[in-house]
Amino acid sequence: METTFSDNEQASLQITGMTCAACANRIEKGLNKLEGVSQATVNLALETAQVHFRSDSVSVPDLIKKVEQLGYHAKPKEERKISDLRDERKQEVRKQQRKLLVSAILSLPLLWAMVGHFSFTSWIWVPELFMNPWFQLVLATPVQFVIGKSFYVGAYKALRNGSANMDVLVALGTSAAYFYSLYLTFESITSHHEVEMYYETSSVLITLILMGKLFELMAKGRSSEAIKTLMGLQAKTALVVREGIESRIPIEEVLVGDLVLVKPGEKIPVDGEVVDGVTSVDESMITGESLPVDKRMGDTVIGATVNANGSLRIRAAKVGRDTVLSQIIKVVEEAQGSKAPIQRVADVISGIFVPIVVGIAIVTFLVWLFAVDSGNFSGALEKAIAVLVIACPCALGLATPTSIMAGSGRAAELGILFKGGEHLEATHRIDAVVLDKTGTVTNGKPVLTDIEGANGKDLDSILLSWIAAAERPSEHPLADAVVAGIEARGVEAVESESFQAIPGHGVTAFVAGRELLIGTRKLMGEHGVDISAAEQRMSDMEQEGKTAMLVAVDGVYAATVGVADTIKETSKQAVDRLRDLGIQVLMITGDNERTARAIAEQAGIREVLAEVLPEGKANEVKKLQVAGKKVAMIGDGINDAPALATADIGMAIGTGTDVAMEAADVTLMRGDLNSIPDAIAMSRRTMQNIKQNLFWALAYNVVGIPIAASGFLAPWLAGAAMALSSVSVVLNALRLQRVKL
Ligand SMILES: Nc1ncnc2c1ncn2[C@@H]1O[C@H](COP(=O)(O)OP(=O)(O)OP(=O)(O)O)[C@@H](O)[C@H]1O
Ligand SMILES: [Cu+]
Ligand SMILES: [Mg+2]
């Protein structure tokens, strides 16, 4: 039995029967119109629909019914495995290949017979039988109605929904040729003289279009390579210990809380926490970071990464669709099937295209029949058919989605996850990049370097233990550094009695009955602490790029603590690359001006926004936007969420933590800032690719129609040209997969 919730539910449907973006649009609109559906998105490439709905007013069967009403098929989506995906594609390709082969064999004699029509090929011998109208009828009929059935079905569905698509044009064009030939065939019984048939027009057309579709299908298969690679990373089984018994079970059966053994050289099956063992782990497939990462008790490990040398026991923390890898796959899947705003151009054009084309075809027919070549019915028909076929906007429909798919797939391989086509598009307009300091420009692993008492001497261990106690409850990375540094000096922390974090300033705490204050100059100033004795030492540290924090006990300055965070080796190179792209680069931080400047200088950043409170970061982004900039904000995604959301593009640096992926438009799996110019370059390339596609698709139609209308294009040539244009669009898009940055 299914439980019902009054709040939102989510369902994934597997949809079949979609042929183009217009189909996806139609289903999306239909589902969104249903009472109780809050959001439905249809992914054409993956043939899925994601629906958010309220289960008290609508159910999954209702959703399916709606899809069926619109003329497509739907079923609840099952969790797919990599092998299924591959098999589905292969089957589909094989089916198309078989269809094409049969169609080609049947059409060949018709094509052969056609050579007699042209003076320059009339010397070629043609078997008598091939010229026989009845024989031609026998060959052409199955092509038209069995192999070509999908065009009729597609056309019928489109027309029933009040729209027109490429199927309408193909069905119309081929039917005209077929039925006219049929008429001539019967007429030949009575008239007894040789007439030209047009069976080859319909059959060869269908064959060529099938060929185009097959190429398209094979090319599309290649563009989802990125997802297949990701899915293939998953381990298949896990060795779990339940009630003391070890057993190897399929990965799908691992539960949260299970104890999992990972042997040396094995893939870590699920996300978890190390409970026993020491090893190093290759996380490059997830983070792009090539150096192995050391893991010991308490560390988190990510599923699909590879355990190098030690044995591990881990406690499963996330399984199934919650794992980092599954989330990455989901993001990539969604992005690949999502729409970029530029697609609207194509949608609008193809929406009005088909009716206009039918109009032009009719005019062509009438003009030829009554004006140009008076009374030549078949000649006029041939021209009209050529117009119908050449004007088919299928290349136009493919232009954007194929590029988005290939572009976002390639980006994912480079460790750049775009959440959707709109972000992939928006990124190419970025002209200002705001980098958070800690964890973005720097490694974000601050280390305690200096502790100095008020009189310049070392501190006694009592004061050290108080400082550690005050900082321990804080979640700030600086606090972690201080605590770790003090513990490393062999001092044990005591418990604090009360604690309060003051964001952007520091902490206050009561320890052993005393009030401790740790943080910035401003914090000290606000509490009336005299820090003149610390000034010199402090600014020295800051000059070196260290963060200096002041400690006061009961309102009296007691110590200066220095923490150093190193900049990432690649930060400078990345900043230079951004500047070469003509992008303004800024660094933003809550840290003080001097430290910030020192760090910025190492990274080659000239503009620094320092001492910005956490809530002020979004404001700084807005200021840049008001000044007319398209801003990308790059942060670690957790405390920078408002700024990430405000920016035109928010990029989170992270190994795919939920929060980071949630807040940002783009997730950079590598810590390396070179991902930023990479992302921008990828976006620029993709947009350029889309524009090329749109241009060629349109140009081909616009140039083709007058040629066809004036009679210079035989229908089968128009068909070949159409197939070729679709294939060339897809091939152009696939170039994105090989982009090297
Ligand atoms: N737990 C803490 N202990 C001591 N000082 C702190 C603490 N939290 C913040 N501070 C002080 O407040 C300053 C600003 O903190 P904030 O968190 O806004 O920025 P940040 O982490 O230094 O830099 P970024 O903005 O690049 O992440 C710190 O540089 C530090 O001097
Ligand atoms: Cu077409
Ligand atoms: Mg910070």
Coordinates of N, CA and C in Angstrom, one line a residue, residues 508-588:
T508 N 32.9 35.1 22.0 CA 33.1 35.4 23.4 C 32.7 34.1 24.1
A509 N 33.4 33.9 25.2 CA 33.1 32.7 26.0 C 33.5 32.9 27.5
F510 N 32.8 32.1 28.4 CA 33.3 32.1 29.8 C 34.0 30.8 30.0
V511 N 35.2 30.9 30.5 CA 36.1 29.8 30.8 C 36.6 29.9 32.2
A512 N 36.5 29.0 33.0 CA 37.0 29.0 34.4 C 36.6 30.3 35.1
G513 N 35.4 30.8 34.8 CA 34.9 32.0 35.5 C 35.4 33.3 34.9
R514 N 36.2 33.2 33.8 CA 36.6 34.4 33.2 C 36.0 34.6 31.8
E515 N 35.9 35.9 31.4 CA 35.3 36.2 30.1 C 36.4 36.3 29.1
L516 N 36.4 35.4 28.1 CA 37.3 35.5 27.0 C 36.7 36.1 25.8
L517 N 37.6 36.9 25.1 CA 37.1 37.5 23.9 C 38.2 37.2 22.9
I518 N 37.8 36.6 21.7 CA 38.8 36.3 20.7 C 38.3 36.8 19.4
G519 N 39.1 37.6 18.7 CA 38.6 38.0 17.4 C 39.3 39.3 16.9
T520 N 38.6 40.1 16.1 CA 39.2 41.2 15.4 C 39.4 42.4 16.3
R521 N 40.1 43.4 15.7 CA 40.3 44.7 16.3 C 38.9 45.3 16.7
K522 N 38.0 45.2 15.8 CA 36.7 45.8 16.0 C 36.0 45.2 17.2
L523 N 36.1 43.9 17.3 CA 35.5 43.2 18.5 C 36.1 43.8 19.8
M524 N 37.4 44.0 19.8 CA 38.1 44.5 21.0 C 37.6 45.9 21.2
G525 N 37.6 46.7 20.1 CA 37.1 48.1 20.3 C 35.7 48.2 20.9
E526 N 34.9 47.3 20.4 CA 33.5 47.4 20.9 C 33.4 47.0 22.4
H527 N 34.3 46.2 22.8 CA 34.3 45.9 24.3 C 35.3 46.7 25.1
G528 N 35.8 47.8 24.5 CA 36.7 48.7 25.2 C 38.0 48.2 25.6
V529 N 38.5 47.2 24.9 CA 39.8 46.6 25.2 C 40.9 47.5 24.6
D530 N 41.9 47.8 25.4 CA 43.0 48.6 24.9 C 44.0 47.6 24.2
I531 N 44.2 47.8 22.9 CA 45.1 46.8 22.2 C 46.3 47.5 21.6
S532 N 46.6 48.7 22.1 CA 47.8 49.4 21.5 C 49.1 48.6 21.6
A533 N 49.2 47.7 22.6 CA 50.4 46.9 22.8 C 50.5 45.9 21.7
A534 N 49.4 45.5 21.0 CA 49.4 44.5 20.1 C 49.6 44.9 18.6
E535 N 49.4 46.2 18.4 CA 49.4 46.8 17.1 C 50.5 46.3 16.2
Q536 N 51.7 46.6 16.7 CA 52.9 46.3 15.8 C 53.0 44.9 15.4
R537 N 52.9 44.0 16.4 CA 53.0 42.5 16.1 C 51.9 42.1 15.1
M538 N 50.7 42.6 15.4 CA 49.6 42.3 14.6 C 49.8 42.6 13.1
S539 N 50.2 43.9 12.9 CA 50.3 44.3 11.5 C 51.5 43.6 10.8
D540 N 52.5 43.2 11.6 CA 53.6 42.4 11.0 C 53.0 41.1 10.5
M541 N 52.2 40.4 11.3 CA 51.6 39.1 10.9 C 50.8 39.3 9.6
E542 N 50.0 40.4 9.7 CA 49.1 40.6 8.6 C 49.8 40.9 7.3
Q543 N 51.0 41.6 7.4 CA 51.8 41.9 6.2 C 52.2 40.6 5.6
E544 N 52.4 39.5 6.4 CA 52.8 38.2 5.9 C 51.6 37.4 5.3
G545 N 50.4 38.0 5.4 CA 49.2 37.3 4.9 C 48.6 36.4 5.9
K546 N 49.0 36.6 7.2 CA 48.4 35.7 8.2 C 47.2 36.5 8.8
T547 N 46.3 35.7 9.3 CA 45.2 36.3 10.0 C 45.5 36.4 11.5
A548 N 45.5 37.7 12.0 CA 45.9 37.8 13.4 C 44.6 38.1 14.2
M549 N 44.5 37.3 15.3 CA 43.3 37.4 16.2 C 43.8 37.8 17.6
L550 N 43.0 38.7 18.2 CA 43.4 39.2 19.5 C 42.6 38.4 20.6
V551 N 43.3 38.2 21.7 CA 42.7 37.6 22.8 C 42.6 38.5 24.0
A552 N 41.5 38.7 24.6 CA 41.4 39.5 25.8 C 40.8 38.6 26.9
V553 N 41.3 38.8 28.1 CA 40.7 38.0 29.3 C 40.2 39.1 30.3
D554 N 38.9 39.0 30.6 CA 38.3 39.9 31.5 C 38.5 41.4 31.1
G555 N 38.4 41.6 29.7 CA 38.6 43.0 29.3 C 40.0 43.5 29.1
V556 N 41.0 42.6 29.3 CA 42.4 43.1 29.2 C 43.1 42.3 28.1
Y557 N 43.7 43.0 27.2 CA 44.4 42.3 26.1 C 45.4 41.3 26.7
A558 N 45.4 40.1 26.2 CA 46.3 39.0 26.7 C 47.2 38.4 25.7
A559 N 46.8 38.3 24.4 CA 47.6 37.6 23.5 C 47.2 37.9 22.1
T560 N 48.1 37.6 21.1 CA 47.8 37.7 19.7 C 48.1 36.3 19.1
V561 N 47.1 35.9 18.3 CA 47.2 34.5 17.7 C 47.3 34.7 16.2
G562 N 48.2 34.1 15.6 CA 48.4 34.2 14.1 C 48.1 32.9 13.4
V563 N 47.3 33.0 12.4 CA 46.9 31.8 11.7 C 47.2 32.0 10.2
A564 N 47.9 31.0 9.6 CA 48.2 31.2 8.2 C 47.5 30.2 7.3
D565 N 47.0 30.7 6.2 CA 46.4 29.8 5.2 C 47.1 30.1 3.9
T566 N 47.5 29.0 3.3 CA 48.3 29.2 2.1 C 47.4 29.3 0.9
I567 N 47.9 30.0 -0.1 CA 47.1 30.1 -1.3 C 47.3 28.9 -2.2
K568 N 46.2 28.5 -2.9 CA 46.4 27.3 -3.8 C 47.4 27.6 -4.8
E569 N 48.2 26.6 -5.1 CA 49.3 26.8 -6.1 C 48.7 27.3 -7.5
T570 N 47.5 26.9 -7.8 CA 47.0 27.3 -9.1 C 46.2 28.6 -9.2
S571 N 46.1 29.2 -8.0 CA 45.2 30.4 -8.0 C 45.7 31.5 -8.9
K572 N 47.0 31.7 -8.8 CA 47.6 32.8 -9.6 C 47.4 32.6 -11.1
Q573 N 47.6 31.4 -11.5 CA 47.4 31.0 -13.0 C 46.0 31.3 -13.4
A574 N 45.1 30.8 -12.5 CA 43.7 31.0 -12.8 C 43.3 32.4 -12.9
V575 N 43.8 33.2 -12.0 CA 43.5 34.7 -12.0 C 44.0 35.3 -13.3
D576 N 45.2 34.9 -13.7 CA 45.8 35.4 -15.0 C 44.9 35.1 -16.2
R577 N 44.4 33.8 -16.2 CA 43.6 33.3 -17.3 C 42.3 34.1 -17.3
L578 N 41.7 34.4 -16.2 CA 40.5 35.1 -16.1 C 40.7 36.5 -16.7
R579 N 41.8 37.1 -16.3 CA 42.1 38.5 -16.8 C 42.3 38.5 -18.3
D580 N 43.0 37.4 -18.8 CA 43.1 37.3 -20.3 C 41.8 37.2 -21.0
L581 N 40.8 36.6 -20.3 CA 39.5 36.5 -20.9 C 38.7 37.9 -20.8
G582 N 39.4 38.9 -20.3 CA 38.8 40.2 -20.2 C 37.8 40.3 -19.0
I583 N 38.1 39.6 -18.0 CA 37.2 39.5 -16.8 C 37.8 40.2 -15.6
Q584 N 37.0 41.1 -15.0 CA 37.4 41.8 -13.8 C 37.4 40.7 -12.6
V585 N 38.5 40.7 -11.9 CA 38.7 39.7 -10.8 C 38.8 40.5 -9.4
L586 N 37.9 40.1 -8.5 CA 37.9 40.7 -7.2 C 38.0 39.6 -6.1
M587 N 38.6 39.9 -5.0 CA 38.6 39.0 -3.9 C 37.8 39.6 -2.7
I588 N 37.0 38.8 -2.1 CA 36.1 39.3 -1.0 C 36.4 38.5 0.2

